[in-house]
XYZ file of C-alpha atoms in Angstrom:
658
model
C 6.899 26.962 -17.032
C 8.942 28.115 -13.991
C 10.736 25.426 -12.001
C 9.314 23.878 -9.300
C 12.475 23.889 -6.259
C 12.766 21.004 -3.905
C 13.014 21.249 -0.166
C 16.420 19.737 1.237
C 15.871 16.982 3.403
C 14.305 13.555 2.954
C 13.709 12.924 -0.978
C 10.707 10.870 -2.300
C 11.238 8.635 -5.786
C 8.579 9.697 -8.441
C 7.459 7.067 -10.967
C 9.033 7.079 -14.402
C 5.628 9.151 -16.319
C 7.649 8.558 -19.592
C 4.858 6.734 -21.971
C 5.155 2.988 -22.885
C 4.680 0.775 -25.988
C 1.383 -1.127 -25.511
C 0.472 0.861 -22.227
C -0.791 4.028 -23.431
C 0.122 7.753 -22.759
C 0.275 8.617 -18.839
C 0.719 11.577 -17.342
C 3.145 12.934 -14.493
C 0.596 14.574 -11.741
C 3.479 14.413 -9.097
C 3.066 18.038 -7.817
C 0.667 18.833 -5.068
C -2.133 21.346 -6.484
C -2.838 22.118 -2.783
C 1.096 21.779 -1.566
C 3.483 24.142 -0.981
C 7.024 23.407 -0.758
C 8.580 25.546 1.936
C 12.453 26.551 1.249
C 13.316 29.173 3.594
C 12.319 32.539 2.157
C 12.344 31.328 -1.018
C 9.504 31.314 -2.939
C 7.871 27.779 -4.257
C 5.651 28.418 -8.052
C 3.412 25.607 -8.236
C 1.569 25.886 -11.732
C -1.125 23.779 -12.133
C -0.145 20.425 -13.399
C 3.184 20.366 -13.854
C 4.868 17.011 -13.678
C 7.384 15.732 -11.891
C 9.483 13.249 -13.881
C 13.176 12.728 -12.091
C 15.167 9.330 -11.982
C 14.783 7.370 -9.132
C 17.836 7.308 -6.762
C 19.897 3.754 -6.647
C 18.569 2.280 -2.956
C 21.262 1.625 -0.464
C 21.849 -1.964 -0.332
C 21.514 -1.906 3.369
C 17.624 -1.352 3.181
C 17.360 -4.439 1.421
C 16.702 -8.154 2.330
C 19.270 -11.208 2.944
C 17.609 -14.579 2.394
C 17.249 -15.129 5.673
C 15.294 -11.792 6.150
C 13.225 -12.124 3.367
C 12.048 -15.292 4.894
C 11.253 -13.654 7.951
C 9.180 -10.465 6.069
C 7.479 -12.349 3.296
C 6.794 -15.773 4.356
C 4.918 -14.906 7.755
C 1.015 -15.158 5.520
C 2.536 -18.752 4.380
C 3.642 -19.853 7.656
C 1.039 -18.629 10.157
C -1.181 -20.640 7.677
C -0.134 -24.228 9.357
C -2.916 -22.661 12.221
C -5.850 -22.124 10.171
C -4.948 -24.388 6.982
C -5.641 -27.550 9.031
C -7.847 -26.889 10.666
C -10.129 -25.546 7.488
C -9.922 -29.329 6.154
C -10.697 -30.859 9.350
C -14.016 -28.497 9.866
C -15.014 -29.838 6.450
C -14.566 -33.521 6.686
C -16.108 -33.576 10.028
C -19.203 -33.497 8.385
C -18.533 -37.202 7.183
C -17.742 -38.286 10.613
C -14.796 -40.111 12.025
C -14.439 -41.931 8.725
C -13.998 -38.518 7.085
C -11.544 -37.025 9.451
C -9.000 -40.137 8.227
C -9.022 -38.282 4.650
C -7.190 -35.711 6.099
C -3.725 -36.342 5.391
C -4.292 -37.432 1.614
C -5.813 -33.887 1.021
C -2.874 -32.156 2.640
C -0.697 -34.200 0.250
C -2.674 -32.901 -2.858
C -2.137 -29.333 -1.576
C 1.673 -30.177 -0.588
C 1.960 -31.194 -3.937
C 0.350 -28.354 -5.178
C 2.519 -26.187 -2.816
C 5.330 -28.079 -4.653
C 4.657 -27.151 -8.020
C 3.891 -23.783 -7.303
C 7.194 -23.263 -5.299
C 9.416 -24.790 -8.678
C 6.642 -22.599 -11.044
C 7.354 -19.372 -8.977
C 11.244 -19.768 -8.998
C 11.085 -19.537 -13.095
C 8.705 -16.822 -12.151
C 11.590 -14.845 -10.095
C 14.061 -15.554 -12.748
C 12.226 -14.596 -15.480
C 11.256 -11.426 -14.137
C 13.778 -9.644 -11.145
C 11.967 -6.308 -11.484
C 9.007 -7.967 -9.258
C 5.265 -7.956 -9.506
C 4.972 -11.195 -10.265
C 1.690 -12.733 -11.909
C 0.980 -9.263 -13.167
C 4.536 -8.605 -14.515
C 3.801 -12.522 -16.238
C 0.481 -11.671 -17.443
C 1.359 -7.734 -18.585
C 4.184 -9.460 -20.664
C 2.567 -12.385 -22.203
C -1.439 -12.111 -22.176
C -1.905 -8.690 -22.334
C -3.276 -5.744 -20.597
C -6.166 -6.403 -19.385
C -5.037 -10.029 -18.100
C -2.111 -8.227 -16.032
C -4.995 -6.086 -14.422
C -7.302 -9.169 -13.737
C -4.164 -10.659 -11.685
C -3.542 -7.628 -10.191
C -6.866 -7.256 -8.778
C -6.958 -10.476 -7.623
C -3.702 -10.254 -5.693
C -4.677 -6.791 -4.221
C -7.892 -7.917 -3.346
C -5.914 -11.413 -1.645
C -3.299 -9.250 0.034
C -5.851 -6.762 2.076
C -7.937 -9.883 3.208
C -4.948 -11.788 4.387
C -3.928 -8.559 6.893
C -7.436 -8.693 8.104
C -7.993 -12.402 8.379
C -4.145 -12.717 10.199
C -4.841 -9.963 12.496
C -8.364 -11.324 13.591
C -7.018 -14.658 13.297
C -3.784 -13.666 15.641
C -6.217 -11.538 18.371
C -8.596 -14.773 18.076
C -5.687 -16.874 19.532
C -5.531 -14.176 22.202
C -9.018 -14.139 23.333
C -9.004 -18.189 23.097
C -6.179 -18.340 25.621
C -7.971 -14.880 28.110
C -11.506 -14.483 27.429
C -11.890 -11.688 29.326
C -10.348 -9.636 26.276
C -13.205 -11.032 24.268
C -15.145 -7.876 23.653
C -12.397 -5.883 23.171
C -11.290 -8.153 20.442
C -12.091 -5.236 17.643
C -10.013 -2.895 19.109
C -7.061 -4.752 19.977
C -6.631 -6.172 16.403
C -6.797 -2.230 15.430
C -4.146 -1.620 17.728
C -2.245 -4.370 15.994
C -2.647 -3.026 12.484
C -1.183 0.258 13.968
C 1.710 -1.478 15.054
C 2.675 -3.396 11.945
C 1.945 -0.693 9.608
C 4.481 2.025 11.957
C 7.263 -0.910 11.478
C 6.773 -0.917 7.962
C 6.876 2.708 7.547
C 10.231 2.504 8.989
C 11.232 -0.191 5.909
C 11.244 -3.621 4.946
C 14.766 -4.430 6.248
C 13.405 -3.096 9.726
C 10.581 -4.804 10.031
C 12.181 -8.169 8.936
C 14.873 -7.675 11.680
C 11.523 -7.118 14.014
C 9.997 -10.197 12.524
C 12.260 -12.420 12.501
C 12.755 -13.840 16.430
C 8.944 -14.352 16.368
C 9.183 -16.390 12.907
C 12.417 -18.263 13.924
C 9.960 -19.247 17.273
C 6.970 -20.178 16.133
C 9.073 -22.410 13.277
C 10.592 -24.022 15.951
C 7.676 -24.915 18.264
C 5.997 -26.177 15.354
C 8.477 -28.423 14.545
C 9.178 -29.777 18.019
C 5.558 -30.539 18.497
C 5.330 -32.687 15.423
C 8.485 -34.305 16.241
C 7.376 -34.775 19.746
C 4.047 -36.096 18.674
C 5.568 -38.529 16.657
C 7.542 -40.190 19.588
C 3.831 -40.724 21.083
C 1.722 -43.769 20.890
C -0.500 -41.863 22.657
C -2.137 -37.998 23.600
C 0.236 -36.413 26.678
C -2.759 -34.371 27.776
C -6.412 -33.704 26.579
C -6.999 -30.599 28.907
C -8.117 -28.067 26.391
C -10.846 -30.106 25.015
C -12.279 -30.966 28.454
C -16.005 -29.465 29.022
C -15.756 -28.452 25.042
C -18.664 -30.185 22.936
C -16.998 -31.697 19.791
C -17.644 -30.602 16.334
C -17.996 -33.908 14.924
C -21.232 -34.393 12.825
C -23.885 -36.741 14.437
C -25.705 -37.844 11.544
C -22.502 -38.434 9.003
C -22.429 -38.409 6.127
C -20.616 -40.479 3.272
C -17.334 -39.110 1.879
C -17.894 -37.930 -2.135
C -16.011 -35.833 -4.630
C -17.624 -32.664 -2.940
C -16.936 -32.921 0.141
C -13.064 -33.996 -0.270
C -13.355 -30.973 -3.149
C -14.480 -28.440 -0.556
C -12.113 -29.499 1.819
C -9.444 -29.043 -0.634
C -10.818 -25.722 -1.343
C -11.014 -24.937 2.425
C -7.319 -25.994 3.002
C -5.684 -24.289 -0.037
C -5.887 -21.263 2.035
C -2.763 -21.965 3.648
C -0.934 -21.941 0.306
C -1.597 -17.682 -0.193
C 1.417 -15.629 0.331
C 3.511 -18.037 -1.639
C 3.551 -15.758 -4.079
C 4.995 -12.578 -2.135
C 8.497 -13.610 -2.661
C 7.853 -13.184 -6.709
C 6.329 -10.021 -6.013
C 8.591 -8.486 -4.046
C 12.040 -9.579 -5.798
C 13.517 -5.971 -5.663
C 13.477 -5.395 -2.295
C 16.190 -8.006 -1.959
C 19.849 -7.431 -2.032
C 22.024 -8.334 -5.081
C 21.928 -10.918 -6.588
C 17.985 -10.468 -6.185
C 17.070 -12.853 -8.180
C 18.811 -15.477 -6.621
C 18.465 -14.567 -3.054
C 14.345 -14.490 -3.695
C 14.954 -18.039 -5.454
C 16.600 -19.240 -2.157
C 13.804 -17.601 0.054
C 10.946 -19.114 -1.896
C 12.551 -22.746 -1.451
C 12.530 -22.161 1.878
C 9.429 -21.451 1.989
C 7.942 -23.837 0.294
C 10.060 -26.616 2.202
C 9.380 -25.242 5.747
C 5.549 -24.577 4.897
C 5.212 -28.258 3.554
C 7.261 -30.191 6.022
C 5.338 -28.212 8.489
C 1.448 -28.863 7.042
C 2.349 -32.668 6.369
C 3.714 -33.018 9.887
C 0.528 -31.524 11.528
C -2.137 -33.469 9.381
C 0.165 -37.266 10.487
C -0.722 -35.832 13.791
C -4.058 -35.672 13.245
C -5.007 -38.878 12.391
C -2.447 -40.423 14.963
C -4.456 -39.077 17.790
C -8.002 -39.255 16.021
C -8.428 -35.445 16.789
C -12.031 -33.979 16.158
C -12.800 -30.390 15.999
C -13.795 -29.092 18.807
C -15.796 -25.633 19.906
C -13.836 -22.896 21.207
C -10.597 -24.812 20.891
C -7.824 -24.871 17.595
C -6.884 -27.739 16.078
C -3.451 -26.463 16.904
C -4.055 -26.152 20.179
C -5.289 -29.729 20.733
C -1.671 -31.230 18.760
C 0.451 -29.056 20.982
C -1.682 -30.480 24.232
C -1.347 -33.900 22.878
C 2.143 -33.352 21.656
C 3.726 -31.441 24.459
C 0.947 -31.799 27.396
C -0.413 -28.951 29.618
C 2.308 -27.042 30.427
C 4.476 -24.501 29.858
C 5.847 -25.680 26.315
C 1.932 -25.666 25.468
C 1.535 -22.277 26.136
C 5.213 -21.331 23.862
C 3.758 -22.562 21.019
C 0.224 -21.195 21.642
C 1.732 -17.450 22.333
C 4.289 -17.881 18.951
C 0.925 -18.861 16.851
C -0.430 -15.967 18.602
C 2.069 -13.498 17.320
C 2.945 -14.812 14.488
C -0.409 -14.719 13.075
C -0.989 -11.111 13.988
C 2.400 -10.638 12.160
C 1.573 -12.569 9.348
C -0.017 -9.398 8.153
C 3.546 -8.129 6.833
C 3.624 -10.519 4.197
C 1.162 -8.444 2.385
C 2.979 -5.124 3.407
C 6.047 -6.509 1.864
C 4.510 -7.217 -1.822
C 1.081 -4.935 -2.414
C 3.366 -1.573 -1.847
C 5.331 -2.718 -4.898
C 2.939 -4.438 -6.790
C 0.641 -1.338 -6.085
C 4.096 0.796 -7.486
C 4.061 -0.855 -10.948
C 0.762 -0.505 -11.396
C 0.961 3.233 -10.730
C 4.260 3.371 -13.330
C 2.410 1.658 -15.817
C -0.769 4.603 -15.274
C -3.408 2.373 -13.502
C -3.001 3.950 -10.056
C -2.286 7.498 -8.661
C 1.149 8.125 -9.489
C 1.267 8.463 -5.658
C 1.892 4.893 -5.039
C 5.006 4.717 -6.948
C 6.876 7.319 -4.824
C 9.526 5.565 -2.478
C 11.049 6.917 0.836
C 14.624 7.069 1.876
C 14.481 3.763 3.295
C 12.685 2.262 0.199
C 9.781 2.181 1.359
C 6.609 2.576 -0.372
C 5.046 5.097 2.353
C 1.572 5.717 0.313
C 0.817 2.214 -0.236
C 1.540 0.998 3.159
C -0.868 3.206 4.225
C -3.805 2.371 2.089
C -3.524 -1.100 2.865
C -3.817 -0.162 6.474
C -6.739 1.981 5.655
C -8.474 -0.727 3.495
C -7.615 -3.453 6.413
C -9.101 -1.158 8.951
C -12.300 -0.996 7.421
C -12.434 -4.576 7.187
C -11.507 -4.982 10.615
C -14.177 -2.773 11.393
C -16.926 -4.040 9.722
C -16.151 -7.513 10.206
C -16.109 -6.643 14.288
C -12.937 -8.909 14.889
C -14.326 -12.076 13.698
C -12.152 -14.495 11.839
C -14.777 -16.388 10.363
C -16.481 -13.576 8.610
C -13.146 -13.280 6.557
C -12.008 -16.664 6.174
C -14.785 -17.568 3.100
C -13.016 -14.629 1.490
C -9.652 -15.766 1.335
C -7.724 -17.369 -0.704
C -9.862 -17.063 -3.891
C -8.240 -14.205 -5.371
C -4.910 -15.405 -4.858
C -6.058 -18.896 -7.272
C -6.980 -16.240 -10.292
C -3.079 -15.440 -9.966
C -1.959 -18.449 -9.446
C -3.400 -19.569 -13.274
C -2.837 -16.192 -15.164
C 0.451 -16.161 -13.966
C 1.417 -20.018 -14.963
C -0.136 -19.702 -18.499
C 1.784 -16.806 -18.808
C 5.189 -18.288 -18.408
C 4.017 -21.408 -20.391
C 4.060 -18.661 -23.581
C 7.432 -17.229 -22.222
C 9.175 -20.612 -22.464
C 7.781 -20.831 -25.878
C 8.980 -17.665 -26.957
C 11.945 -17.545 -25.347
C 13.186 -21.345 -26.469
C 15.703 -21.436 -24.028
C 17.790 -24.663 -22.882
C 14.990 -26.900 -21.319
C 12.139 -24.595 -22.419
C 10.207 -27.515 -22.873
C 10.442 -29.063 -19.386
C 9.826 -25.464 -17.910
C 6.633 -25.096 -20.599
C 5.771 -28.271 -18.786
C 5.851 -27.567 -15.268
C 4.308 -24.442 -15.044
C 1.375 -25.652 -17.626
C 0.951 -28.634 -15.277
C 0.998 -25.695 -12.336
C -1.793 -23.476 -14.695
C -4.148 -26.651 -14.809
C -3.889 -27.279 -11.217
C -4.462 -24.205 -9.847
C -7.271 -23.197 -12.574
C -9.224 -26.106 -10.915
C -8.225 -24.848 -7.377
C -9.473 -21.769 -8.623
C -13.004 -22.899 -9.856
C -13.320 -25.478 -6.536
C -12.318 -22.622 -4.662
C -14.903 -19.834 -5.955
C -17.791 -22.368 -6.595
C -17.891 -23.818 -3.216
C -17.272 -20.643 -1.244
C -19.777 -18.400 -2.908
C -22.638 -18.844 -1.187
C -20.260 -18.076 2.390
C -19.109 -14.896 0.722
C -17.000 -15.298 -2.225
C -19.893 -13.940 -4.635
C -18.454 -10.595 -3.101
C -14.945 -11.187 -4.853
C -16.644 -12.071 -7.877
C -17.939 -8.233 -7.970
C -14.962 -6.645 -7.035
C -12.531 -8.255 -8.859
C -14.135 -6.589 -12.328
C -15.089 -3.387 -10.307
C -11.227 -3.039 -9.540
C -10.007 -3.873 -13.253
C -12.907 -0.932 -14.232
C -11.000 1.411 -11.536
C -7.331 0.682 -13.104
C -8.733 1.524 -16.400
C -10.143 4.451 -15.402
C -7.063 5.984 -13.770
C -5.436 5.082 -16.832
C -7.799 6.584 -19.565
C -7.231 9.687 -17.419
C -3.501 9.789 -17.472
C -4.145 9.232 -20.872
C -5.960 12.412 -21.403
C -3.956 14.859 -19.528
C -0.757 13.075 -20.913
C -2.108 14.162 -24.391
C -3.292 17.271 -22.592
C 0.734 18.416 -21.425
C 2.090 16.473 -24.877
C 4.366 13.839 -23.460
C 6.201 12.266 -25.185
C 6.493 14.612 -27.658
C 9.285 17.448 -28.222
C 7.930 21.277 -26.813
C 8.641 24.248 -28.497
C 11.694 26.091 -27.415
C 11.162 28.253 -24.237
C 11.038 31.668 -24.951
C 10.605 34.796 -22.976
C 7.139 36.711 -22.099
C 6.754 40.184 -20.632
C 5.769 38.908 -16.358
C 3.863 40.456 -14.174
C 3.720 39.740 -10.656
C 1.199 40.537 -8.065
C 1.176 40.516 -4.682
C -1.760 40.103 -2.030
C -0.659 42.259 1.406
C -3.097 43.558 4.180
C -0.528 45.183 6.243
C 3.025 45.995 6.475
C 5.668 44.101 8.015
C 8.719 42.095 7.567
C 6.724 39.751 6.006
C 5.863 42.272 2.987
C 9.434 43.713 2.440
C 10.446 40.002 1.701
C 7.799 39.319 -0.381
C 7.988 42.638 -2.374
C 11.987 41.416 -2.713
C 11.153 38.139 -3.999
C 8.528 39.930 -6.633
C 10.940 42.420 -8.264
C 13.640 39.826 -8.393
C 10.967 37.525 -10.179
C 9.181 40.052 -12.551
C 9.173 42.726 -14.802
C 6.296 44.391 -13.170
C 5.183 44.072 -9.851
C 1.899 45.476 -8.435
C 0.411 44.937 -4.877
C -2.992 44.233 -4.374
C -5.187 44.685 -1.382
C -8.875 43.867 -0.628
C -10.774 46.917 1.077
C -14.622 46.480 2.422
C -16.865 49.541 2.312
C -17.479 49.198 6.307
C -17.736 51.130 8.980
C -15.154 48.841 10.874
C -12.770 48.154 7.719
C -12.053 51.633 6.904
C -9.542 52.492 9.516
C -7.133 49.781 9.003
C -7.870 50.780 4.791
C -7.147 54.083 5.681
C -3.817 52.794 7.870
C -2.783 50.356 5.285
C -2.907 53.715 2.236
C -1.030 56.345 4.922
C 1.520 53.923 5.550
C 2.484 52.697 2.216
C 2.558 56.502 0.935
C 5.223 56.614 3.653
C 6.806 53.377 2.948
C 7.267 54.470 -0.481
C 8.579 51.152 -1.771
C 8.746 51.970 -5.579
C 5.307 49.275 -6.002
C 1.847 50.279 -6.635
C -0.417 49.323 -4.320
C -4.153 48.761 -5.691
C -6.896 48.289 -3.836
C -9.857 45.515 -4.754
C -13.450 46.835 -3.534
C -15.396 43.792 -1.878
C -19.065 44.244 -1.841
C -19.024 41.155 0.210
C -16.539 39.390 2.789
C -14.955 37.302 -0.070
C -10.788 37.833 -0.387
C -10.452 35.259 -2.771
C -12.422 36.178 -5.568
C -11.757 39.699 -5.991
C -7.975 38.911 -6.310
C -8.864 36.549 -8.740
C -11.673 38.605 -10.504
C -8.643 40.667 -11.142
C -6.451 38.567 -12.495
C -8.721 37.346 -15.309
C -8.985 41.343 -16.244
C -6.061 41.760 -16.448
C -5.128 37.945 -18.301
C -7.957 39.413 -20.465
C -5.849 42.628 -21.337
C -2.613 41.710 -21.478
C -2.798 37.666 -22.493
C 0.885 37.727 -24.110
C 2.566 38.732 -19.970
C 2.887 35.881 -17.794
C 0.559 36.402 -14.706
C 2.436 35.271 -11.219
C 0.523 35.205 -7.708
C 3.073 35.679 -5.118
C 1.495 34.816 -1.772
C 3.768 35.427 1.406
C 2.750 33.619 4.397
C 4.392 33.528 7.852
C 5.778 30.036 8.936
C 4.951 29.645 12.513
C 8.695 28.381 15.066
C 6.036 25.637 16.520
C 3.565 23.530 15.208
C 1.106 23.742 17.587
C 1.416 27.991 16.357
C -0.345 26.961 13.019
C -3.576 27.099 14.686
C -3.426 30.423 15.473
C -2.862 31.533 11.230
C -6.217 32.876 9.458
C -5.213 30.735 6.527
C -5.507 33.519 4.657
C -2.977 32.846 2.293
C -4.296 29.444 1.388
C -8.233 31.331 0.527
C -6.448 33.552 -1.559
C -4.106 30.581 -3.481
C -7.694 28.226 -4.122
C -9.563 30.786 -5.525
C -6.720 31.908 -7.799
C -6.009 28.369 -8.885
C -9.846 27.581 -9.386
C -10.633 30.473 -11.300
C -7.414 31.519 -13.257
C -4.518 30.190 -15.433
C -2.248 32.085 -13.136
C 1.098 30.911 -11.842
C 0.689 30.581 -7.387
C 3.996 31.126 -5.446
C 4.109 30.554 -1.692
C 6.424 32.708 -0.097
C 6.966 31.201 3.553
C 8.917 33.550 5.769
C 9.986 31.501 9.164
C 9.817 32.738 12.104
C 12.480 32.004 14.572
C 11.694 30.879 17.857
C 12.715 33.576 20.627
C 16.422 33.354 21.964
C 17.377 32.393 18.487
C 19.657 35.338 17.559
C 22.269 35.996 19.606
């Protein structure tokens, strides 16, 4: 099979396409059937289905995260959840009146306890699976293929929803401060998403550096607000709630177990993002596992302190949900007063909420790369650019999130009921898998570690049931449908790769290469330097060369055909010019039909179609091209098994030559 040349420039790393035990036979389809590789004046061959399987280059450490950068890049989702986690609890408990709000702190403490268990558990996941993947990697090893796909699907859904929820929540904070922007919230959401996507395409380290200052400002502002509030006996200001109707229920209900469970389920949205560090361990600098563990602990400690501190302030100031004003804004007003500090908190919250989508951009592309490596997603998602960016995963995430923003109209309340359902499925499968890991491994202290993960599995499993049941009618039913559909999609992709791999003979030693007679066909329409370059390349590639031209029996076409025939005889390049008459205006079909007939008459001959094309000096000049080469390439690829070569002849701009 002819070799595929690669252009000089920035390489991308293809995923490993070797079949794996337990995952079936995969097929690498890295070479595009429709694209052409474009070195200067060199033909690039495109045999259909030729896989590219090259070893990935070792990435440069400067494109990997430190502990502090990891906290900025991968914790924004969890950090920003303090803006809506406590508020979600308050909104549910408000149904029981003032008495119900008194349970805000106990519910928050239960969530904080679950957070502590998750952080401790994911520290163990990081140590056991330093290649990343989190719950997918654990479930794949210890629970089987189907459980791994369920874990991966749940994380994919959660990450996508996180992007949409974070962006809409951030824009909601902006429109709360500037109501005139409310009607433009969808456009603003899309602009913020575009900004975050652009930053992440430059690499995870660049995104961490860009978000380090907003993260530090937000954490400092929230901690300052908590300390200031604890030092006060009464609210410093209530300006934000003046003139706004209270969201407290007029007909209070009793505080029962169902209400507390619903409040707990709503508050669990604050735990999304805890798993992101474990999913992206390979993004850290060496020692990657140790740095990721430190990042996980720092994330858990900061998040726990902020959640508990805000809940204490809610009870201290007897805050109530108010229409049009967030609970966090009320707390800032009560703790700091309605002054510059209040607006710093609001602005920092707005920025961090909008940027919290970055957690998904840090974790999801890595997970998609692992799925692509295992042949459950197209291999294109396993490619990494020179900045260690899973570029195609980033773009796919941005596209799906943009669709969600358009469907929801930028309304955060439309998306929040779907949030946090999928992540608890992944949490539970991960903890169960870790229990089996310790039982098989039996390293020092394995019983205590297994007990910790087992306790975490019990808590997160119950939480998954509670969250799904309480939010089912609010939109969680969509995820119940989407989760199995996504798993079925993974399975379909895997089966397709298995069929392609079997057809290509991946994993088997092929026959030794042998030389066959070669014939190169060069389509031409006129004489030029491009024609000369094409024939030079053709006689270098093949034993025999034939030039072909498609002719049309119409009065306006005859002069051009006669001129080409005459000029060819005068030039006399030593290559036969074969005319292919066509009754229609079709250009590609006559050439494809000729190749088909030739292959039938000479089955042992390797036929190559070399298509010469001019490469304009400027990008805009491509609009001036007639696309004849693309038309011929499509027809030959569709109807024949011939090798297609695209010869790019670069046109130098005027003045380039002295």
